[in-house]
mmCIF file of C-alpha atoms in Angstrom:
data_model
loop_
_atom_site.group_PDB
_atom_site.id
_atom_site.type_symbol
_atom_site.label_atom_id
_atom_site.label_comp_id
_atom_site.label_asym_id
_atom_site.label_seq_id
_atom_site.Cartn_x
_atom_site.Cartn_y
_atom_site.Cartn_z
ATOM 1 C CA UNK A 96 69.715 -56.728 9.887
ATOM 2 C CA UNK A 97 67.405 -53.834 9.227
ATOM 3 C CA UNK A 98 63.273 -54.516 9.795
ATOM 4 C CA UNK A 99 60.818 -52.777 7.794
ATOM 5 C CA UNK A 100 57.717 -51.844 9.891
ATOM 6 C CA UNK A 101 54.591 -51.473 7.858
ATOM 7 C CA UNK A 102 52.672 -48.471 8.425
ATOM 8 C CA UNK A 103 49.232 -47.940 10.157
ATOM 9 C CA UNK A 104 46.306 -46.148 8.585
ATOM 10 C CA UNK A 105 46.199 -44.799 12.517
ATOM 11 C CA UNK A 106 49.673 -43.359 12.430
ATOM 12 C CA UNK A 107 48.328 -41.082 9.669
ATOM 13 C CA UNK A 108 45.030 -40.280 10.902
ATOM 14 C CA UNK A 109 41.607 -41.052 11.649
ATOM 15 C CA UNK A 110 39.945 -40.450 8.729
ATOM 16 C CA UNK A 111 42.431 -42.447 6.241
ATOM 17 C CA UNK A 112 42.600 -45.967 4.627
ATOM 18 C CA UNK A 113 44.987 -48.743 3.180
ATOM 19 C CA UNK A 114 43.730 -50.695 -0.050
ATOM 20 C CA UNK A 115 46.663 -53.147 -1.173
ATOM 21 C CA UNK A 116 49.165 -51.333 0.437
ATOM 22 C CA UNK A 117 47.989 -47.837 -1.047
ATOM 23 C CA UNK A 118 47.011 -45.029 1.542
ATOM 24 C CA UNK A 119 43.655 -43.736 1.019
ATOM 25 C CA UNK A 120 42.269 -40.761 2.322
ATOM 26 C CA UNK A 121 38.688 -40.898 4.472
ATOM 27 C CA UNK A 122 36.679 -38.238 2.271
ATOM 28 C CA UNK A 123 38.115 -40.258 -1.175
ATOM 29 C CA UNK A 124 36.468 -43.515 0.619
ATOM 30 C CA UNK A 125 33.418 -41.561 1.432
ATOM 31 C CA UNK A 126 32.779 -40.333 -1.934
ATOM 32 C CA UNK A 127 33.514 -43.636 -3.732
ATOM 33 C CA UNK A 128 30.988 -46.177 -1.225
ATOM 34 C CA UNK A 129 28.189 -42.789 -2.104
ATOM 35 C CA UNK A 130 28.869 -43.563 -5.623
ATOM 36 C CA UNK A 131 29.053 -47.736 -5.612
ATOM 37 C CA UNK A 132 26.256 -47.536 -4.044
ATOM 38 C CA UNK A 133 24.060 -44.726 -6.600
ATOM 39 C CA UNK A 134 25.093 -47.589 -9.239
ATOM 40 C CA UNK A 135 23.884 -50.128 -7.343
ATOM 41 C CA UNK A 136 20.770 -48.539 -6.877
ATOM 42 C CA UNK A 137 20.200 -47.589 -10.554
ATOM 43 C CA UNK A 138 21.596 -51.028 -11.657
ATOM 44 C CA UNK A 139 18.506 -53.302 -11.263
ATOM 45 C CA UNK A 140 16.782 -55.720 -13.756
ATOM 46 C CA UNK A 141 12.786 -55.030 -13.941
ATOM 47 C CA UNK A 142 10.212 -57.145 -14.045
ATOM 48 C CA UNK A 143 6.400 -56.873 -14.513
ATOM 49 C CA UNK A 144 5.978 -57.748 -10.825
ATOM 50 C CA UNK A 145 8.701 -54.612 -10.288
ATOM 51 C CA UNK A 146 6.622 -52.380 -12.339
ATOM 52 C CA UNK A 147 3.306 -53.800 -10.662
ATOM 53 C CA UNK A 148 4.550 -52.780 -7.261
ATOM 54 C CA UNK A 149 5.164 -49.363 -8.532
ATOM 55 C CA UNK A 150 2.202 -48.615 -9.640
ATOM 56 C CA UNK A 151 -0.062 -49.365 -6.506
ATOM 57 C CA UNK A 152 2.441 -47.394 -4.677
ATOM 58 C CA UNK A 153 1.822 -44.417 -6.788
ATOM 59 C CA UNK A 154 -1.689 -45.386 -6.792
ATOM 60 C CA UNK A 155 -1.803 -45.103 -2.960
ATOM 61 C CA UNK A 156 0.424 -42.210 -2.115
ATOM 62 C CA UNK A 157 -0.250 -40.133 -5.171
ATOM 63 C CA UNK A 158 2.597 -37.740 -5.662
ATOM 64 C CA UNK A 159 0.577 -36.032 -8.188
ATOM 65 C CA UNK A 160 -1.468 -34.586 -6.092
ATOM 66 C CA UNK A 161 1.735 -32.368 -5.030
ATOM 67 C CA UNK A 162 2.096 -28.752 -7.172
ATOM 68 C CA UNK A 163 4.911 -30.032 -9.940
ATOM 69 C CA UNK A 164 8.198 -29.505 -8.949
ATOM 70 C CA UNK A 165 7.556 -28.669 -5.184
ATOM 71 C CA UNK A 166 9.542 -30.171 -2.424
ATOM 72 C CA UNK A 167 5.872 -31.726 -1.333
ATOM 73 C CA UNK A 168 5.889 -34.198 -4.756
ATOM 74 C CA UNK A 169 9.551 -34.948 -3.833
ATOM 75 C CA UNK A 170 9.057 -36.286 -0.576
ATOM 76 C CA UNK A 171 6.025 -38.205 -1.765
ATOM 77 C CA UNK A 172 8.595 -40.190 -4.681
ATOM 78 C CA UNK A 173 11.156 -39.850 -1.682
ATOM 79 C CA UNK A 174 8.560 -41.926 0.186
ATOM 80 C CA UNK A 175 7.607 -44.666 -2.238
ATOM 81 C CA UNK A 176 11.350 -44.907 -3.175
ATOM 82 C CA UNK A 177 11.982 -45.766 0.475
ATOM 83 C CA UNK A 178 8.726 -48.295 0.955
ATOM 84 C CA UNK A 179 10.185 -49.955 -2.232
ATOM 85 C CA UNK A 180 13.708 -50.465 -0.841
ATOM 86 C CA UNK A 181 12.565 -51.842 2.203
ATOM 87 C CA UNK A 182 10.244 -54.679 0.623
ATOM 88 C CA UNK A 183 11.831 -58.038 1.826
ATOM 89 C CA UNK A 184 9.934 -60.387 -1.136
ATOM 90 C CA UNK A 185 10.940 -58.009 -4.363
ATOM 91 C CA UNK A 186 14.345 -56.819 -3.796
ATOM 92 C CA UNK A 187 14.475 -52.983 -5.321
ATOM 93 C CA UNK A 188 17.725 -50.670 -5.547
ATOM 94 C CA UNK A 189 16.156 -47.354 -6.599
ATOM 95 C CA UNK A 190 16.428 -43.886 -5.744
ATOM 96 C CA UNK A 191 13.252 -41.165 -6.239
ATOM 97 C CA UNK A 192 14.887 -40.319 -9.679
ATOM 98 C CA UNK A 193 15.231 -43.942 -11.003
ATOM 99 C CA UNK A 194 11.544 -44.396 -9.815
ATOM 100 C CA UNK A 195 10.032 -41.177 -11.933
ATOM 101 C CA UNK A 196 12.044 -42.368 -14.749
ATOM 102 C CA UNK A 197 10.672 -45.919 -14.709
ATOM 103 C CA UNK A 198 7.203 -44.329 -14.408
ATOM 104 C CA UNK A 199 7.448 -42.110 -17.382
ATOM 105 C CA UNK A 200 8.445 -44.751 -18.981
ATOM 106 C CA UNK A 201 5.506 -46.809 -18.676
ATOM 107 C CA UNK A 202 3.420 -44.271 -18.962
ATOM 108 C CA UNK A 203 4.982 -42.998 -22.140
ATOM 109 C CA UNK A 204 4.325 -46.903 -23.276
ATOM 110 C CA UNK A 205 1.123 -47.232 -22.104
ATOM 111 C CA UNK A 206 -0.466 -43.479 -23.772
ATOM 112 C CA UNK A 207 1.202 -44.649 -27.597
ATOM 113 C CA UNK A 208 -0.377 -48.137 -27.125
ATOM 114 C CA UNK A 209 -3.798 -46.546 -26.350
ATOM 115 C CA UNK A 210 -3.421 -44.414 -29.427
ATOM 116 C CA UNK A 211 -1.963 -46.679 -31.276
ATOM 117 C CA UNK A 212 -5.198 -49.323 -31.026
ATOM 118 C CA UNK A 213 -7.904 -46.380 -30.441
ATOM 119 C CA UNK A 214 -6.746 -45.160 -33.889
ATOM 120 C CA UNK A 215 -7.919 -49.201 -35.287
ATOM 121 C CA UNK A 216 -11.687 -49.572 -34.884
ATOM 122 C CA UNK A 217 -13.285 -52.060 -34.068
ATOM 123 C CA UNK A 218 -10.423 -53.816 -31.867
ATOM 124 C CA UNK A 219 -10.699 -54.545 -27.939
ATOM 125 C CA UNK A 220 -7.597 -53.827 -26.105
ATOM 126 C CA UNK A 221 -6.144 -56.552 -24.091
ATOM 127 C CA UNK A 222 -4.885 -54.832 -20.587
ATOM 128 C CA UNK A 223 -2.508 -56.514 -18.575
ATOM 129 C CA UNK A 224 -2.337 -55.652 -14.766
ATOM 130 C CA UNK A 225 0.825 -53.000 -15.191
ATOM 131 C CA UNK A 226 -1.674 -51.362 -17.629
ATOM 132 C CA UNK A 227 -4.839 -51.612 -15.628
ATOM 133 C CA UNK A 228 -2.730 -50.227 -13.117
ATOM 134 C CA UNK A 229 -1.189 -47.307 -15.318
ATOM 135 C CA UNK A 230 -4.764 -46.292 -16.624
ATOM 136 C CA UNK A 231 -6.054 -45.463 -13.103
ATOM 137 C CA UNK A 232 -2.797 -43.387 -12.503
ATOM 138 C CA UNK A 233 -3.141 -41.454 -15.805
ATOM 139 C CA UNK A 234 -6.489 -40.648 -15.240
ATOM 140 C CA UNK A 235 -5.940 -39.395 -11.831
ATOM 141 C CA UNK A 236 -3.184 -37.756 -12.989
ATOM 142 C CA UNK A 237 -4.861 -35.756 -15.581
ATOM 143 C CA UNK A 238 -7.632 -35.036 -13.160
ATOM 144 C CA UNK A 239 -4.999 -33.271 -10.571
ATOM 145 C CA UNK A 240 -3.763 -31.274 -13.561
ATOM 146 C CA UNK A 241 -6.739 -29.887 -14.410
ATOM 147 C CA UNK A 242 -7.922 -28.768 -10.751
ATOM 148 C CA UNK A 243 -4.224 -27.129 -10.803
ATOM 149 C CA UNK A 244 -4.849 -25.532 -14.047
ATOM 150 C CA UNK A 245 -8.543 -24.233 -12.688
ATOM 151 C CA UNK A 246 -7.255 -23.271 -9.871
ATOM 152 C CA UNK A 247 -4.496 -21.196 -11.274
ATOM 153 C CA UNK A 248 -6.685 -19.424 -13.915
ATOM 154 C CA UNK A 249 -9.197 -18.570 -10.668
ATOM 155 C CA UNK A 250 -6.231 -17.333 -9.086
ATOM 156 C CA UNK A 251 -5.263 -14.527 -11.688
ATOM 157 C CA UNK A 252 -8.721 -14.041 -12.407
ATOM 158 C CA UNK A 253 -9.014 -12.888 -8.689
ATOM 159 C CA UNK A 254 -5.723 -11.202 -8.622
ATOM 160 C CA UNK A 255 -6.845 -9.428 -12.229
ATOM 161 C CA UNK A 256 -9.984 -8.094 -10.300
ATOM 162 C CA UNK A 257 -7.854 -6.497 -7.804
ATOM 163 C CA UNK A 258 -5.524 -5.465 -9.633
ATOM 164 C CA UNK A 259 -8.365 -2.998 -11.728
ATOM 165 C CA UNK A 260 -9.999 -2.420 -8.551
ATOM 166 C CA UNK A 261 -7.303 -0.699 -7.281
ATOM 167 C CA UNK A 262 -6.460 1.237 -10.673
ATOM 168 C CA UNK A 263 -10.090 2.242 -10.199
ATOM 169 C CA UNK A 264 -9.189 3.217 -6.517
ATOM 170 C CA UNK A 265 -6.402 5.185 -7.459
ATOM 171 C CA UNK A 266 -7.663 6.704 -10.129
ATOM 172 C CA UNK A 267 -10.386 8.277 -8.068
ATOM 173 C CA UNK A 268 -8.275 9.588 -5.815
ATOM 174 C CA UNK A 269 -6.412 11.362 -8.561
ATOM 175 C CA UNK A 270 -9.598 12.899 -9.986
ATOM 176 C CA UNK A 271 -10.654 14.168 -6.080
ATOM 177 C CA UNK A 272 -7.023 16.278 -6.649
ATOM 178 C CA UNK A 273 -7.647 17.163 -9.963
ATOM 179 C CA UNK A 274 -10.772 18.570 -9.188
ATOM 180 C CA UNK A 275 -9.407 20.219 -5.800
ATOM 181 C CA UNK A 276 -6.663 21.869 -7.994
ATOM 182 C CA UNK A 277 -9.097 23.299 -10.148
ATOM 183 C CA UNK A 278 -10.873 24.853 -7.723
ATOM 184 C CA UNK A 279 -8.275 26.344 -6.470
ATOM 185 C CA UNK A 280 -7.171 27.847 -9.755
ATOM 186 C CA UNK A 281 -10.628 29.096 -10.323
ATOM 187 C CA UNK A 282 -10.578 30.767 -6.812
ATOM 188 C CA UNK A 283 -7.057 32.160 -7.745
ATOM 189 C CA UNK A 284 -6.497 36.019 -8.842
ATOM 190 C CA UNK A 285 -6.423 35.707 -12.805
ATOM 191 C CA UNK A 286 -3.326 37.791 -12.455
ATOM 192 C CA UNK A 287 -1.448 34.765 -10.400
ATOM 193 C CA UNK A 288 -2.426 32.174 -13.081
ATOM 194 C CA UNK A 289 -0.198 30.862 -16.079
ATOM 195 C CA UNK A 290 -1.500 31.430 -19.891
ATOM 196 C CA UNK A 291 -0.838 27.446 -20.187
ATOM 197 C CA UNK A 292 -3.286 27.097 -17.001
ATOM 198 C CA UNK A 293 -6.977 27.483 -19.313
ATOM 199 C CA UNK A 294 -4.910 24.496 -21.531
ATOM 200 C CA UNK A 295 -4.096 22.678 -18.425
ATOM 201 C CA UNK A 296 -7.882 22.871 -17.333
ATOM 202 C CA UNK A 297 -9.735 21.773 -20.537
ATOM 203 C CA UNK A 298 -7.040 18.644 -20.822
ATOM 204 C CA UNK A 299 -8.242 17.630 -17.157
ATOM 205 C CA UNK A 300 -12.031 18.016 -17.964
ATOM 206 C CA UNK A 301 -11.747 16.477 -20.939
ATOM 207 C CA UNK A 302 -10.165 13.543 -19.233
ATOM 208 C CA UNK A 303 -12.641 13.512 -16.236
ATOM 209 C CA UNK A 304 -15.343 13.508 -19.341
ATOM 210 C CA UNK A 305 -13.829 10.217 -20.728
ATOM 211 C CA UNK A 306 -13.351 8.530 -17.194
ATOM 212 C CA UNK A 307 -17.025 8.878 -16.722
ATOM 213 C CA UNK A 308 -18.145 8.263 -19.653
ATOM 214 C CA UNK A 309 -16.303 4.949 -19.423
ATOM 215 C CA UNK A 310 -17.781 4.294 -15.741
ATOM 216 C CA UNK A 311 -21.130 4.682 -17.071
ATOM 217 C CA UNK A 312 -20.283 2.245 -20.190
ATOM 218 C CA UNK A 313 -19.252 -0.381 -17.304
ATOM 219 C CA UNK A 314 -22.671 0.487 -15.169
ATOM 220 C CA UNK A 315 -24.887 -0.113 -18.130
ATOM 221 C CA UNK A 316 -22.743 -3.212 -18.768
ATOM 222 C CA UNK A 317 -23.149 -4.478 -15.136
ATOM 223 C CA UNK A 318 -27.257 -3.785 -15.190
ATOM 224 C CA UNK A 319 -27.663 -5.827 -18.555
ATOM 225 C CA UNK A 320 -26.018 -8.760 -17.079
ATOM 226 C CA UNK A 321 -27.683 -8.564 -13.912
ATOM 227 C CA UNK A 322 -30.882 -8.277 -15.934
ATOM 228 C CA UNK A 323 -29.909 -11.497 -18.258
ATOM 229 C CA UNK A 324 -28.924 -13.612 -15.589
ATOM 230 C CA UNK A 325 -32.832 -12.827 -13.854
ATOM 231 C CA UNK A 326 -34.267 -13.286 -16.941
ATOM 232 C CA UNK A 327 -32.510 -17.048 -16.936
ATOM 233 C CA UNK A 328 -33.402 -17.675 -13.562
ATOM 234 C CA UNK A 329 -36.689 -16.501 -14.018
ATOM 235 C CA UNK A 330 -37.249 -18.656 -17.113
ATOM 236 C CA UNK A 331 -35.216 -21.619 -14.805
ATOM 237 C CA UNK A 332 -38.078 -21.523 -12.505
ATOM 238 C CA UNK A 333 -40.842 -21.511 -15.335
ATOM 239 C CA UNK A 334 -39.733 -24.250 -16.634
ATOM 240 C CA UNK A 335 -39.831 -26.367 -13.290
ATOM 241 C CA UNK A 336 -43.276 -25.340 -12.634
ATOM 242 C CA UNK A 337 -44.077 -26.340 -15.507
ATOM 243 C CA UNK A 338 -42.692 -29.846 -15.445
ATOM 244 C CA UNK A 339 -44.501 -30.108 -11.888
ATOM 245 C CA UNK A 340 -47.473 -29.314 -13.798
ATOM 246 C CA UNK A 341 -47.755 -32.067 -16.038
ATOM 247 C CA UNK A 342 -46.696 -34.210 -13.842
ATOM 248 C CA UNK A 343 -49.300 -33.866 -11.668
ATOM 249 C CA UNK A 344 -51.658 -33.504 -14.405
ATOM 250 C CA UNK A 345 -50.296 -37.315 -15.163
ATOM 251 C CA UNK A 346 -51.024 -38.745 -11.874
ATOM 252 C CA UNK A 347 -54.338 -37.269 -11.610
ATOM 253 C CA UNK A 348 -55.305 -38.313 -15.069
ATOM 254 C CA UNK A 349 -53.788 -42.110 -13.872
#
């Protein structure tokens, strides 16, 4: 009589696994309990309380206040995705992905509605709570992007400034050797110097002559503004006067 032993997933390894009878492999199990449970966490029916919850945890954390696409706004939906999850009355199964998605959603939703009934006159638009909700996101939202967008254009305004002070730098140092090499070549025996060199000469001065010409152009530029923005000031401070005037000329007369 011959007896069949059945084998152990331990006389194959550690990392290995038997499903009806079939030997399984510990990374194969790994990746399939990852992936059971990413459907399980995209897989979930929403409700209006769901959607509710969402919101005031957006509203409270505000990922938006994060630069777009920076590992700062990820954490923050990383965050909310995890506060979610670990609510004991709503049950959610979501992931950071599954909860920007359901956002945009809504908020896609929400911005045609508003069009929609701002485009009818004369009609009052009914908000639920989800909505009331959404409104205060989008308008912070829209506030964040705009600081970022000021911001930014400050930014390469500043970095434009440099940028010509430097050329302005530079090119002063280049006309201090231009002007040393041409005083060399005038101190030079004539015999030494090229035919091109009198060329050479009236191309540099007739540079030098545009570069301060232009410097001037931005001097004269500079004073007018300076003078304009007095003049405002000036006329600022008239104008309160002024209104202190008759106002005291009221009281008095009262």
């Amino acid at each position: 009589m011959q007896v069949h032993f059945s084998p152990l997933a331990s006389d194959f390894g550690p990392d290995c696994s038997f499903i009806e009878g079939l030997l399984i492999p510990g990374k194969v199990m790994a990746a399939a309990d990852t992936s059971a449970k990413t459907i399980a966490q995209t897989n979930m029916e929403w409700t209006e309380q769901h959607d509710n919850i969402i919101c005031q945890e957006i509203l409270v954390l505000e990922p938006f206040k994060a630069k777009k696409g920076s590992i700062a706004r990820g954490q923050i939906w990383d965050k909310i995705a995890n506060n979610l999850n670990s609510l004991q009355h709503h049950q959610f199964r979501v992931t950071k992905r599954s909860i920007r998605e359901r956002y945009t959603l809504l908020s896609d939703k929400f911005r045609t509605k508003m069009r929609n009934e701002g485009k009818a006159s004369g009609i009052d638009t009914d908000l639920s709570d989800v909505e009331k909700a959404l409104e205060e996101i989008v308008e912070k939202e829209a506030v964040f992007e705009e600081t970022a967008q000021n911001d930014k254009k400050k930014f390469d305004n500043a970095k434009a400034a440099e940028m010509r002070y430097r050329a302005l730098e530079n090119l002063g140092g280049t006309q201090k050797r231009q002007r040393k090499d041409e005083v060399e070549n005038d101190t030079a025996p004539r015999a030494k110097r090229r035919r091109s060199g009198s060329d050479a000469e009236a191309y540099l001065r007739g540079k030098n002559d545009l570069m301060q010409k232009w410097k001037m152009d931005e001097m004269q530029l500079r004073k007018q503004r300076l003078e304009a923005e007095s003049n405002k000031e000036e006329q600022s401070k008239k104008q309160h006067q002024d209104l202190m005037q008759v106002t005291l000329t009221k009281t008095k007369l009262g």
